[in-house]
mmCIF file of C-alpha atoms and ligand atoms in Angstrom:
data_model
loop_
_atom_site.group_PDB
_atom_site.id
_atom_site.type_symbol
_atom_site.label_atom_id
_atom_site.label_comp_id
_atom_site.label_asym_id
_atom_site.label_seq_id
_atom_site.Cartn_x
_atom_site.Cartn_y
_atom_site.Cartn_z
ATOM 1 C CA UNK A 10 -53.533 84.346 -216.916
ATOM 2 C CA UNK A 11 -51.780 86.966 -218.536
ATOM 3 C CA UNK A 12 -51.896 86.341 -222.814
ATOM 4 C CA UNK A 13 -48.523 85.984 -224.143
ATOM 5 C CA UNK A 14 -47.852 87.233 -227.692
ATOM 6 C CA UNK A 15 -48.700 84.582 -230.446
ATOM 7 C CA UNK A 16 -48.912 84.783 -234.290
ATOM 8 C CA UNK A 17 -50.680 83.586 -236.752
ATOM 9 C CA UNK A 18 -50.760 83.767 -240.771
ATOM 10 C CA UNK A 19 -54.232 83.188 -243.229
ATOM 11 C CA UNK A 20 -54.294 83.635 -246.563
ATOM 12 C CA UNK A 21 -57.538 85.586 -248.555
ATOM 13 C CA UNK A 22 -59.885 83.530 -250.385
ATOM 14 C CA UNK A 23 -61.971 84.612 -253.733
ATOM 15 C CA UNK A 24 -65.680 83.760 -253.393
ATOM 16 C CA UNK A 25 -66.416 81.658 -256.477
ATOM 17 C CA UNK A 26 -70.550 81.663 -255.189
ATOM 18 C CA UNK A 27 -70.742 85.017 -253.205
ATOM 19 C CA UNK A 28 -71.752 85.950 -249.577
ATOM 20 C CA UNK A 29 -73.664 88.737 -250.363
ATOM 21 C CA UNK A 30 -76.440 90.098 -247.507
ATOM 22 C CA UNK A 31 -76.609 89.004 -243.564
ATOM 23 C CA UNK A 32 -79.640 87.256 -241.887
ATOM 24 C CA UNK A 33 -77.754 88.452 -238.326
ATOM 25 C CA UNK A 34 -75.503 91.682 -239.167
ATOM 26 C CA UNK A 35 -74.868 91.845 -235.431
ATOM 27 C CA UNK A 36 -73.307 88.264 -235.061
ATOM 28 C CA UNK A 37 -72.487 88.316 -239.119
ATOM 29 C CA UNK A 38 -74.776 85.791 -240.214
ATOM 30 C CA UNK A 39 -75.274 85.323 -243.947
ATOM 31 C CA UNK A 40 -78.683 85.284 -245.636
ATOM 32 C CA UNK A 41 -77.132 82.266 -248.115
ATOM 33 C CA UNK A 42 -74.042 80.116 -248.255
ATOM 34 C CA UNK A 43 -70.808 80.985 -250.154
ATOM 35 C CA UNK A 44 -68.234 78.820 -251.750
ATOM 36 C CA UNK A 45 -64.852 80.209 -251.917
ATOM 37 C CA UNK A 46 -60.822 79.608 -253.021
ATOM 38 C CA UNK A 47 -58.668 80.100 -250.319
ATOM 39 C CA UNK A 48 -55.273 81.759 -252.106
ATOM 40 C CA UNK A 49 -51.600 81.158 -251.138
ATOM 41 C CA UNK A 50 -50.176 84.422 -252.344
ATOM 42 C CA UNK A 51 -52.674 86.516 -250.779
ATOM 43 C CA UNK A 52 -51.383 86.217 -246.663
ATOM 44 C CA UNK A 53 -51.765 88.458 -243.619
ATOM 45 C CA UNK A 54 -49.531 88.105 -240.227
ATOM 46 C CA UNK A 55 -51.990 88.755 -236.738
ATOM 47 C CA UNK A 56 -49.679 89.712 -233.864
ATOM 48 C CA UNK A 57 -51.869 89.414 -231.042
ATOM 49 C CA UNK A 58 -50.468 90.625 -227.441
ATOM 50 C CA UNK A 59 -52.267 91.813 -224.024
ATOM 51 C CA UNK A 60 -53.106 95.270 -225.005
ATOM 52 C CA UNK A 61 -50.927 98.091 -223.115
ATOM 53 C CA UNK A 62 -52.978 100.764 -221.249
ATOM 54 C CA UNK A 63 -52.856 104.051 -223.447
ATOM 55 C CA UNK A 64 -51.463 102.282 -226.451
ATOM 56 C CA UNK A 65 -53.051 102.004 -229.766
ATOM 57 C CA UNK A 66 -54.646 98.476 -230.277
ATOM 58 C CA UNK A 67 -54.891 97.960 -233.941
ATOM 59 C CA UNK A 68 -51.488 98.657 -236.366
ATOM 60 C CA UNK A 69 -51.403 97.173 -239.435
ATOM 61 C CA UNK A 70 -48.162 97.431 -241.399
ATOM 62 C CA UNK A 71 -46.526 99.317 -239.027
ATOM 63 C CA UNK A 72 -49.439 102.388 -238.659
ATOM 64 C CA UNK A 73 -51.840 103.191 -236.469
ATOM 65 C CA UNK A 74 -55.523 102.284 -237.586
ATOM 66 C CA UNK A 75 -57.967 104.729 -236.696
ATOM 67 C CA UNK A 76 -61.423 105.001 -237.269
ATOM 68 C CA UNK A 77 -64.089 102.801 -238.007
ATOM 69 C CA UNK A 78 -61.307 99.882 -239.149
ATOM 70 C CA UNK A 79 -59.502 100.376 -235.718
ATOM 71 C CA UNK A 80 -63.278 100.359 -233.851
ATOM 72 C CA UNK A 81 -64.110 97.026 -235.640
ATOM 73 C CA UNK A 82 -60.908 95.440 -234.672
ATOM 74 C CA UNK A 83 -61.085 96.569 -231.162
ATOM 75 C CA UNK A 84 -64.684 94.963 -230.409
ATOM 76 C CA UNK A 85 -63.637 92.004 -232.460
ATOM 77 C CA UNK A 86 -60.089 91.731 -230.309
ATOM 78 C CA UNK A 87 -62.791 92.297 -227.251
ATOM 79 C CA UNK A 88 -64.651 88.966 -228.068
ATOM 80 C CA UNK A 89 -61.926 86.893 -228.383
ATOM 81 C CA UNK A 90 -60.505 88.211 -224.982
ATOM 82 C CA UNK A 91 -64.234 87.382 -223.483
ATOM 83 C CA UNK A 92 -63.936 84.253 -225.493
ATOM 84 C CA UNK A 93 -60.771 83.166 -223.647
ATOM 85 C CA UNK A 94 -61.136 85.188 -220.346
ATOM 86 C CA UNK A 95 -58.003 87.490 -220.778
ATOM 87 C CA UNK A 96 -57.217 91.013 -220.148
ATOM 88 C CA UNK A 97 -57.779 93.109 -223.549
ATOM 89 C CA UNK A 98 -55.893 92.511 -226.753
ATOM 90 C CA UNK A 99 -53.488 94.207 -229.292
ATOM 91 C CA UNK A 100 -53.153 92.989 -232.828
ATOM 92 C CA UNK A 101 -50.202 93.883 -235.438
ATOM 93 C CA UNK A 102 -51.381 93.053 -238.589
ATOM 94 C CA UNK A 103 -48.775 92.757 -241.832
ATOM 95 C CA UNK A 104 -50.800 92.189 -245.119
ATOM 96 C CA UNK A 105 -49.066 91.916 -248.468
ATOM 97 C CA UNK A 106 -51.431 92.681 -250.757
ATOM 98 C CA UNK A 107 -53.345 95.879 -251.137
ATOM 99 C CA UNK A 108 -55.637 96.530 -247.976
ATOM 100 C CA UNK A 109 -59.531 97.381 -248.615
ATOM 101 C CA UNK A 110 -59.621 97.588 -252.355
ATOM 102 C CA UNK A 111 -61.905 94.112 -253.041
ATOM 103 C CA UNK A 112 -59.161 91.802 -252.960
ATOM 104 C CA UNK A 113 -60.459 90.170 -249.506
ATOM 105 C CA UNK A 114 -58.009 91.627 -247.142
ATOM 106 C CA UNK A 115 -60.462 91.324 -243.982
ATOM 107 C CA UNK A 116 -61.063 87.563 -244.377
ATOM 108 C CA UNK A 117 -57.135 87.085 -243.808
ATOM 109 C CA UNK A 118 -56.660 89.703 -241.686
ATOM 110 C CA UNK A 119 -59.246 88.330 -239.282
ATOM 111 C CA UNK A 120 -59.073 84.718 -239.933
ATOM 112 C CA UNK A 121 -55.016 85.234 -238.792
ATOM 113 C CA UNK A 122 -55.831 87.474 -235.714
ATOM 114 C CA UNK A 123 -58.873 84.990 -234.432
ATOM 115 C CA UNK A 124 -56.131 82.350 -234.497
ATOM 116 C CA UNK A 125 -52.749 84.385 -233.173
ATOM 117 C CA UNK A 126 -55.541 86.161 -230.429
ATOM 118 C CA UNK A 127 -57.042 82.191 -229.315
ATOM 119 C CA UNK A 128 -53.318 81.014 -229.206
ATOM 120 C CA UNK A 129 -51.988 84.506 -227.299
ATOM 121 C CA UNK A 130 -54.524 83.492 -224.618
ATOM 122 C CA UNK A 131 -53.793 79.564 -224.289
ATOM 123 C CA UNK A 132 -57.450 78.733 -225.075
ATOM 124 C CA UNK A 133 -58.841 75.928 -227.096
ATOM 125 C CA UNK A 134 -60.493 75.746 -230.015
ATOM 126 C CA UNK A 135 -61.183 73.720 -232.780
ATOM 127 C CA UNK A 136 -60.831 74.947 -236.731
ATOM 128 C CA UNK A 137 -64.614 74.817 -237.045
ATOM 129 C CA UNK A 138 -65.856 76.320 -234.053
ATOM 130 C CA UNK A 139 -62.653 79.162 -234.922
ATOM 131 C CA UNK A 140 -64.223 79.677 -238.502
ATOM 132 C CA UNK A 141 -67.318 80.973 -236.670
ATOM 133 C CA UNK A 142 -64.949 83.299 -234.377
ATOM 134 C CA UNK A 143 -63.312 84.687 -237.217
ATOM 135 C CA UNK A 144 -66.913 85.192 -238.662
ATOM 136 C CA UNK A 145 -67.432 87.632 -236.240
ATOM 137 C CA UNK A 146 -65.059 90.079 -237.678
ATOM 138 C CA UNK A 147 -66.064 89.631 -241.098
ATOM 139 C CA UNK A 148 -68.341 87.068 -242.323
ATOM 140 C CA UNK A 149 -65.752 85.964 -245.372
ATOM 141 C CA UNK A 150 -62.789 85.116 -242.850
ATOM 142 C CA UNK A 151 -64.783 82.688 -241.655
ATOM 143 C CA UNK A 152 -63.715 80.652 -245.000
ATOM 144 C CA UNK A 153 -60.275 81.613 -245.022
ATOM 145 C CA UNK A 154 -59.902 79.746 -242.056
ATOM 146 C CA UNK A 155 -58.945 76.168 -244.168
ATOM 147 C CA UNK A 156 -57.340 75.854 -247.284
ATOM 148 C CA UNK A 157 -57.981 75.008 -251.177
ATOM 149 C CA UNK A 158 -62.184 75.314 -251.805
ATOM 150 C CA UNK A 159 -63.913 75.977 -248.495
ATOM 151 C CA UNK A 160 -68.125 76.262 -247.794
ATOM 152 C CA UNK A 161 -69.363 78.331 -245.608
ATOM 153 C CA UNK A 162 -73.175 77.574 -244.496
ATOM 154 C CA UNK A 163 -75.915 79.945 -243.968
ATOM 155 C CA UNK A 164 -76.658 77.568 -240.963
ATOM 156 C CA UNK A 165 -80.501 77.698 -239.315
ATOM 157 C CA UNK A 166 -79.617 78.779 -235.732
ATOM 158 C CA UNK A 167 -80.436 82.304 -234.060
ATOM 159 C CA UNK A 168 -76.911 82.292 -232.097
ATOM 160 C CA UNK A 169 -74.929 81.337 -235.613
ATOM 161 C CA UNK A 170 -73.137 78.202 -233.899
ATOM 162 C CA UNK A 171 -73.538 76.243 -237.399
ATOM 163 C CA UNK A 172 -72.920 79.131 -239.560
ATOM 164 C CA UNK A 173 -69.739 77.720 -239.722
ATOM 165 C CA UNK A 174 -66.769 77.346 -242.767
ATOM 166 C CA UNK A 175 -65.994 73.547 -244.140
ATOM 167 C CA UNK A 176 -63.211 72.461 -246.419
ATOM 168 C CA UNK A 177 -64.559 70.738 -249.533
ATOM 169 C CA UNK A 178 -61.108 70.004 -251.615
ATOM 170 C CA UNK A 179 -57.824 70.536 -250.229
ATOM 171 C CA UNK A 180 -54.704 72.250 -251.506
ATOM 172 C CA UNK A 181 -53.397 70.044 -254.346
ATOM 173 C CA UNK A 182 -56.124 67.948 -254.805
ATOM 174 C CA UNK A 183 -56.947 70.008 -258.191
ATOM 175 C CA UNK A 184 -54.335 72.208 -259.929
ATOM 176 C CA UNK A 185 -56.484 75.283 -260.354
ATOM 177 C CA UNK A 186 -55.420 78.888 -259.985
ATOM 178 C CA UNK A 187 -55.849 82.479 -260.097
ATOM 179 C CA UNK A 188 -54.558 85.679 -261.680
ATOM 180 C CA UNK A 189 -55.614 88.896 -260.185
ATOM 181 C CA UNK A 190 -55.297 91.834 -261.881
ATOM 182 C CA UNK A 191 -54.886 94.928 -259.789
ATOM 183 C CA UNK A 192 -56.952 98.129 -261.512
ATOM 184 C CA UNK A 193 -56.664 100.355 -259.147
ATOM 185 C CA UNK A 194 -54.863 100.432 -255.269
ATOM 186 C CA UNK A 195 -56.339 102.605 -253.867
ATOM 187 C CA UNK A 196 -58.883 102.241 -251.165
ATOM 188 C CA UNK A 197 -62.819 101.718 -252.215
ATOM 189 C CA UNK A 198 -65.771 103.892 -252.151
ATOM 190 C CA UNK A 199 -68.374 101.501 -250.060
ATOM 191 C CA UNK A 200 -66.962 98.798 -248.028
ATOM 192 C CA UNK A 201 -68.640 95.443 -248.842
ATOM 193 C CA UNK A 202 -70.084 95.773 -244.985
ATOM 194 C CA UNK A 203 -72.497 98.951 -245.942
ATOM 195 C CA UNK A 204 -72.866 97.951 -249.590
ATOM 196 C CA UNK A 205 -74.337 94.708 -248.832
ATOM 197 C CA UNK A 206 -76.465 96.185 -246.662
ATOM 198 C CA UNK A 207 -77.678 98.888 -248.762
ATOM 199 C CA UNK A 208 -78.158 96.670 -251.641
ATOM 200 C CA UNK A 209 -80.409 93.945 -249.649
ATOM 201 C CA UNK A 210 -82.586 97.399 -248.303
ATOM 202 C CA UNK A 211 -82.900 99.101 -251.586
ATOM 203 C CA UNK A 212 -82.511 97.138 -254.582
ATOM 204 C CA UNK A 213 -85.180 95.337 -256.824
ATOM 205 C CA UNK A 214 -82.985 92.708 -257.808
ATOM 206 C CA UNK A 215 -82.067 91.399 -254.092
ATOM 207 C CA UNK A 216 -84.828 88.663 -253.814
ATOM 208 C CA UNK A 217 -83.700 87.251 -257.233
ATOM 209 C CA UNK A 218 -80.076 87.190 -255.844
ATOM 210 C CA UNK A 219 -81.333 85.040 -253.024
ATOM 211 C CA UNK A 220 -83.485 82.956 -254.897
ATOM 212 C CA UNK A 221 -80.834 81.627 -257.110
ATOM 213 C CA UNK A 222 -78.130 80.753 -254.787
ATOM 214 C CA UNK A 223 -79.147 77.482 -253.670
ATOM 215 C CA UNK A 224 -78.747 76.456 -257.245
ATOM 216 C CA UNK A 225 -75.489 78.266 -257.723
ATOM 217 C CA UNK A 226 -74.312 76.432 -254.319
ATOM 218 C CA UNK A 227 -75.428 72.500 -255.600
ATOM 219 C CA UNK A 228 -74.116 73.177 -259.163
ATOM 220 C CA UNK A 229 -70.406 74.589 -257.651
ATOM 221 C CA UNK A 230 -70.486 71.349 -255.470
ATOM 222 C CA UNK A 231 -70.323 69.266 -257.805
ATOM 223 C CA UNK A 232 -68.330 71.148 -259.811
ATOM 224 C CA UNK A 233 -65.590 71.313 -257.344
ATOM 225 C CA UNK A 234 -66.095 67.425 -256.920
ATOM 226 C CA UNK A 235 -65.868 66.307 -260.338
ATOM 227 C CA UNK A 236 -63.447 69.105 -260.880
ATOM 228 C CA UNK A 237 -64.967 70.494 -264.113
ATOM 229 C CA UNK A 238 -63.359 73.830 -264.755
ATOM 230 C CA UNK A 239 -65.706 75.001 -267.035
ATOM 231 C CA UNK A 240 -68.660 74.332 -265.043
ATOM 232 C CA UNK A 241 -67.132 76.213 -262.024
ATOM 233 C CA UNK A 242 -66.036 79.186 -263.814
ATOM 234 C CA UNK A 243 -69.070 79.451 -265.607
ATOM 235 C CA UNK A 244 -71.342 79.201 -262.466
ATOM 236 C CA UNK A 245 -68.781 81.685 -260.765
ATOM 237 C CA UNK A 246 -68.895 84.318 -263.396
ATOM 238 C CA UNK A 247 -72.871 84.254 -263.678
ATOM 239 C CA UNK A 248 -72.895 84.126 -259.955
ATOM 240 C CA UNK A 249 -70.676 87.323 -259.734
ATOM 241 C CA UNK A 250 -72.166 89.630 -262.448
ATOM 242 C CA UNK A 251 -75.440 88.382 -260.759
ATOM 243 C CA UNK A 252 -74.006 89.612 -257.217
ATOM 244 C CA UNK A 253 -72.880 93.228 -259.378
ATOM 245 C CA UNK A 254 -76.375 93.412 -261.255
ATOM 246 C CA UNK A 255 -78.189 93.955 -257.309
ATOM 247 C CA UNK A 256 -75.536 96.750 -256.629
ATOM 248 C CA UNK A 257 -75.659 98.785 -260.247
ATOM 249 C CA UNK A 258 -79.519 98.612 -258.880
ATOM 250 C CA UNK A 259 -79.503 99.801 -255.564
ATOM 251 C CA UNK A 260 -81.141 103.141 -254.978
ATOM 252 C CA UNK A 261 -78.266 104.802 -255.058
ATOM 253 C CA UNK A 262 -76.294 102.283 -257.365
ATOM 254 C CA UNK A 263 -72.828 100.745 -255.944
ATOM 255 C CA UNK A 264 -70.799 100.292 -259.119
ATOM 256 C CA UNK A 265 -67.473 99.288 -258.521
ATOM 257 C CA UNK A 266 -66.079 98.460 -261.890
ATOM 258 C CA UNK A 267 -63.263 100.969 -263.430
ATOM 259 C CA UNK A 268 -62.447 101.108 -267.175
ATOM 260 C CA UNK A 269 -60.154 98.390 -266.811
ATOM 261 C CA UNK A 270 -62.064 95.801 -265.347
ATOM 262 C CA UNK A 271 -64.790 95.557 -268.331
ATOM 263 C CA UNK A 272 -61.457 95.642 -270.441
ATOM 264 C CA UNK A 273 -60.080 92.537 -268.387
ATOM 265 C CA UNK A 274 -63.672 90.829 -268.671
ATOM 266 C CA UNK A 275 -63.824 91.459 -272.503
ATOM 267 C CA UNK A 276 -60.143 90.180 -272.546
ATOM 268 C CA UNK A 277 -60.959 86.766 -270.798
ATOM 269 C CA UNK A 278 -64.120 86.362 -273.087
ATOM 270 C CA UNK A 279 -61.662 87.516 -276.161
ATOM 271 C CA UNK A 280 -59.197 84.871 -274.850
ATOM 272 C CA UNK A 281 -61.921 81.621 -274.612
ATOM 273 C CA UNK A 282 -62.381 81.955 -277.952
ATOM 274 C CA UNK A 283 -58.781 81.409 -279.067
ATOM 275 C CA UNK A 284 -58.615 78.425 -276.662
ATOM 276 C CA UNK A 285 -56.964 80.189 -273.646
ATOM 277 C CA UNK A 286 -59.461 79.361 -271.039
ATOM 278 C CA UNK A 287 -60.086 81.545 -268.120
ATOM 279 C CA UNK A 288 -63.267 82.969 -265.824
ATOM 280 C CA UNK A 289 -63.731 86.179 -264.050
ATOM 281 C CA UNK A 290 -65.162 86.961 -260.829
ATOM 282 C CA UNK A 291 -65.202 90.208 -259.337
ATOM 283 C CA UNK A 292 -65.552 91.565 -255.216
ATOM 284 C CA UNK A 293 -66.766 94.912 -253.781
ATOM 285 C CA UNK A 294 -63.697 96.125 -255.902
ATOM 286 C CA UNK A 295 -62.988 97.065 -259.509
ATOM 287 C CA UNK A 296 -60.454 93.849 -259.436
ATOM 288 C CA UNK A 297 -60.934 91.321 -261.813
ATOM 289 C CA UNK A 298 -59.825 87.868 -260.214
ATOM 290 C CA UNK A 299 -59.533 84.652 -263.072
ATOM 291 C CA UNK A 300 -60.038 81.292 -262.160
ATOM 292 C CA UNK A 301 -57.815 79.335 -264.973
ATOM 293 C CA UNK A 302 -55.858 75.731 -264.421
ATOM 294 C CA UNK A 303 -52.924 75.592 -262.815
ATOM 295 C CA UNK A 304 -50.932 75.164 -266.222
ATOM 296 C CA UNK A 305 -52.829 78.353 -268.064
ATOM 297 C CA UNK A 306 -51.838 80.677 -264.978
ATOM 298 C CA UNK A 307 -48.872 82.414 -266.865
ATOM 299 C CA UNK A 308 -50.228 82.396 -270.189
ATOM 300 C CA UNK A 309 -53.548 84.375 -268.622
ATOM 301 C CA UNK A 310 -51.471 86.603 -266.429
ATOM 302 C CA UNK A 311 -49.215 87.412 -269.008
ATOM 303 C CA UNK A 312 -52.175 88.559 -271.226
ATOM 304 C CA UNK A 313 -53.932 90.450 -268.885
ATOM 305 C CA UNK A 314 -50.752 92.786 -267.773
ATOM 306 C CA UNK A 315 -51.093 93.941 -271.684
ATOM 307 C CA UNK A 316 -54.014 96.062 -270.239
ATOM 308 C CA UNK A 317 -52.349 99.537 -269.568
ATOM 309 C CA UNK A 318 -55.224 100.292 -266.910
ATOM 310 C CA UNK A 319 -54.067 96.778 -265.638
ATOM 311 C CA UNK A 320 -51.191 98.267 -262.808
ATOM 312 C CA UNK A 321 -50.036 94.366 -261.780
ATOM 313 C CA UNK A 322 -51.021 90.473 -261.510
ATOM 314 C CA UNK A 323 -50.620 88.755 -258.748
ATOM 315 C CA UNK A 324 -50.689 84.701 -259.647
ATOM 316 C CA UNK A 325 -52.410 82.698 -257.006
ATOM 317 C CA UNK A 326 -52.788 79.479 -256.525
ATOM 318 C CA UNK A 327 -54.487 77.560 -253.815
ATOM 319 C CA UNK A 328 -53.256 78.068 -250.495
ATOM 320 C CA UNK A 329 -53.228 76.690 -246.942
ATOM 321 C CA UNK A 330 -55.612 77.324 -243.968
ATOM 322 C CA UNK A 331 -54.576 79.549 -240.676
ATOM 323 C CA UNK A 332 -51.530 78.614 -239.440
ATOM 324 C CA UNK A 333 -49.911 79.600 -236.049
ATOM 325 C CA UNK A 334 -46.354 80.544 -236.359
ATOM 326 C CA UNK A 335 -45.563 81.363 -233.096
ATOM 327 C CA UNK A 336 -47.494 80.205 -230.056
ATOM 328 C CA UNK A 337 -49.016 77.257 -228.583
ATOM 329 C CA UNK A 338 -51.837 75.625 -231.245
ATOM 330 C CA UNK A 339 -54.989 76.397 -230.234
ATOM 331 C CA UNK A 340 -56.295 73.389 -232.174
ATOM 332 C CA UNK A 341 -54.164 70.254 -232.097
HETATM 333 O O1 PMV B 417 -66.461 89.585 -245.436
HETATM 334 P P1 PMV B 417 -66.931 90.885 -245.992
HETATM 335 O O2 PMV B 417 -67.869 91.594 -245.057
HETATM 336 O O3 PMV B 417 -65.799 91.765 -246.426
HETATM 337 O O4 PMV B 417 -67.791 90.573 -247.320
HETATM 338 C C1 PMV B 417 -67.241 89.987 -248.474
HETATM 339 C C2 PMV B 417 -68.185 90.149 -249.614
HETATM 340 C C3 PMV B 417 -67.676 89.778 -250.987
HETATM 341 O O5 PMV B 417 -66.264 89.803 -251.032
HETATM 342 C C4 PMV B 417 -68.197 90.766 -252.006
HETATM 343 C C5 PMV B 417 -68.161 88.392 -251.406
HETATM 344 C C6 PMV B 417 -67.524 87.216 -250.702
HETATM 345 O O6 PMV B 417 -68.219 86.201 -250.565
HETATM 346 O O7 PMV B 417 -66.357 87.284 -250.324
#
């Protein structure tokens, strides 16, 4: 059958307990689990279409990827054809939120075209079994496939089938949220593909970093359950600097903090102590991302846009899984 055009729309999610090293970097398998927050104000729109002989495959915002980005997307567009036994696929990909500078633009971006590119070929699939497509193209869209706080397992098996993302609270279900303040837009040194990769070869500190997230993992769970703020943002900050401390050791070291982000940490630590409660967490990115209630979110935001090197906060709160906008749905 020839694929029709569908869409689809996934938000990014922030890891609160990081996926950081692969046991499977072919089929993106994780060496430990991750626990993440799926975030409403951080979306990307997959176009996926049967690809046109001689035309570009992968445009994102209107522009023609090239490169290694475009290469990724094309074997990723290749599986989900093989998948779904179509012809090969084209993806149009609108993000709006600054694209490959830590702020998780590949787990919505592939989370939404998995979806739009199952849907554009009139295949089945449930949300489960799709968070383990969407693994594929990188391992953090598997979580952005669902909503609110999402686990993605490690899983046991060689072929990944239950390396798979889970929901654990739903959108609404706690009135948490995020403000993410932007240091710097422009695109990042090391990708978090070759940097965790580098790190888990070369630095010291790895086997400590795997040792302690089955810990991190238990405590988050039942943070998340008995929703205890403090205990998750405290498990998510150590967890994070944790996550950095293996990088800034790697031989050579991957630092990716600016000026501005130790400012926005020493903020958030300055701002606990007059009562405003907030926790940082930080990606392959100099980003800082804080994890605040609901209620706190402008109060936070507000302070951290005081930091000059600080160029804009976005304020998230918890957002939905993939959704198909146009298209017949793959999963119901
Ligand atoms: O999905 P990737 O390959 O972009 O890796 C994401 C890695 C971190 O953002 C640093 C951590 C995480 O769990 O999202």
């Amino acid at each position: 059958m020839t694929p029709k055009s569908a869409t689809a729309r996934a938000c990014a999610n922030v890891a609160l307990v990081k996926y950081w090293g692969k046991r499977d970097p072919e089929l993106n398998l994780p060496a430990t689990g991750s626990i993440s927050l799926t975030l409403a104000e951080l979306t990307a729109t997959a176009t996926v279409a049967r690809a046109e002989a001689g035309e570009p495959r992968f445009r994102q915002d209107g522009r023609v990827v090239e490169g290694t980005p475009a290469r990724r997307m094309e074997e990723f567009l290749d599986l989900v054809a093989t998948r779904f036994g179509e012809d090969p696929l084209s993806v149009r990909v609108v993000a709006d939120f600054p694209v490959a500078a830590g702020l998780a633009s590949s787990a919505a971006i592939f989370a939404a075209t998995a979806a739009a590119g199952a849907a554009a070929c009139g295949g089945r699939i449930d949300l489960v079994d799709l968070s383990a497509l969407a693994r594929r193209g990188s391992g953090s869209a598997a979580r952005s496939v669902f909503g609110g706080f999402v686990e993605w397992s490690r899983g046991d098996r060689d072929d990944g089938a239950d390396s798979v993302a889970t929901p654990l609270q739903g959108v609404g279900e706690w009135d948490v949220a995020m403000a993410v303040a932007v240091v710097n837009e422009g695109k990042k040194d090391v990708g978090s593909r070759d940097a965790m990769e580098h790190v888990a070869r070369t630095s010291p500190l790895y086997p400590g970093w795997l040792a302690a997230q089955e810990d991190d993992l238990s405590a988050m769970r039942v943070a998340i359950a008995r929703r205890d703020l403090e205990r998750a943002g405290t498990i998510a900050e150590e967890n994070c600097l944790r996550m950095h401390a293996t990088a800034i050791a790697a031989r050579p070291p991957v630092l990716y903090w600016a000026p501005p982000t130790l400012e926005v940490i020493a903020l958030v630590r300055r701002m606990r102590g007059e009562g405003l409660r907030g926790w940082f967490t930080m990606d392959a990115g100099p980003q800082v991302k804080v994890l605040c209630a609901g209620a706190d979110l402008d109060a936070v935001a507000s302070r951290l846009a005081e930091i000059p090197g600080v160029s804009r906060v976005i304020r998230a709160r918890p957002g939905p899984g993939v959704a198909i906008l146009e298209g017949p749905c793959p999963w119901t």
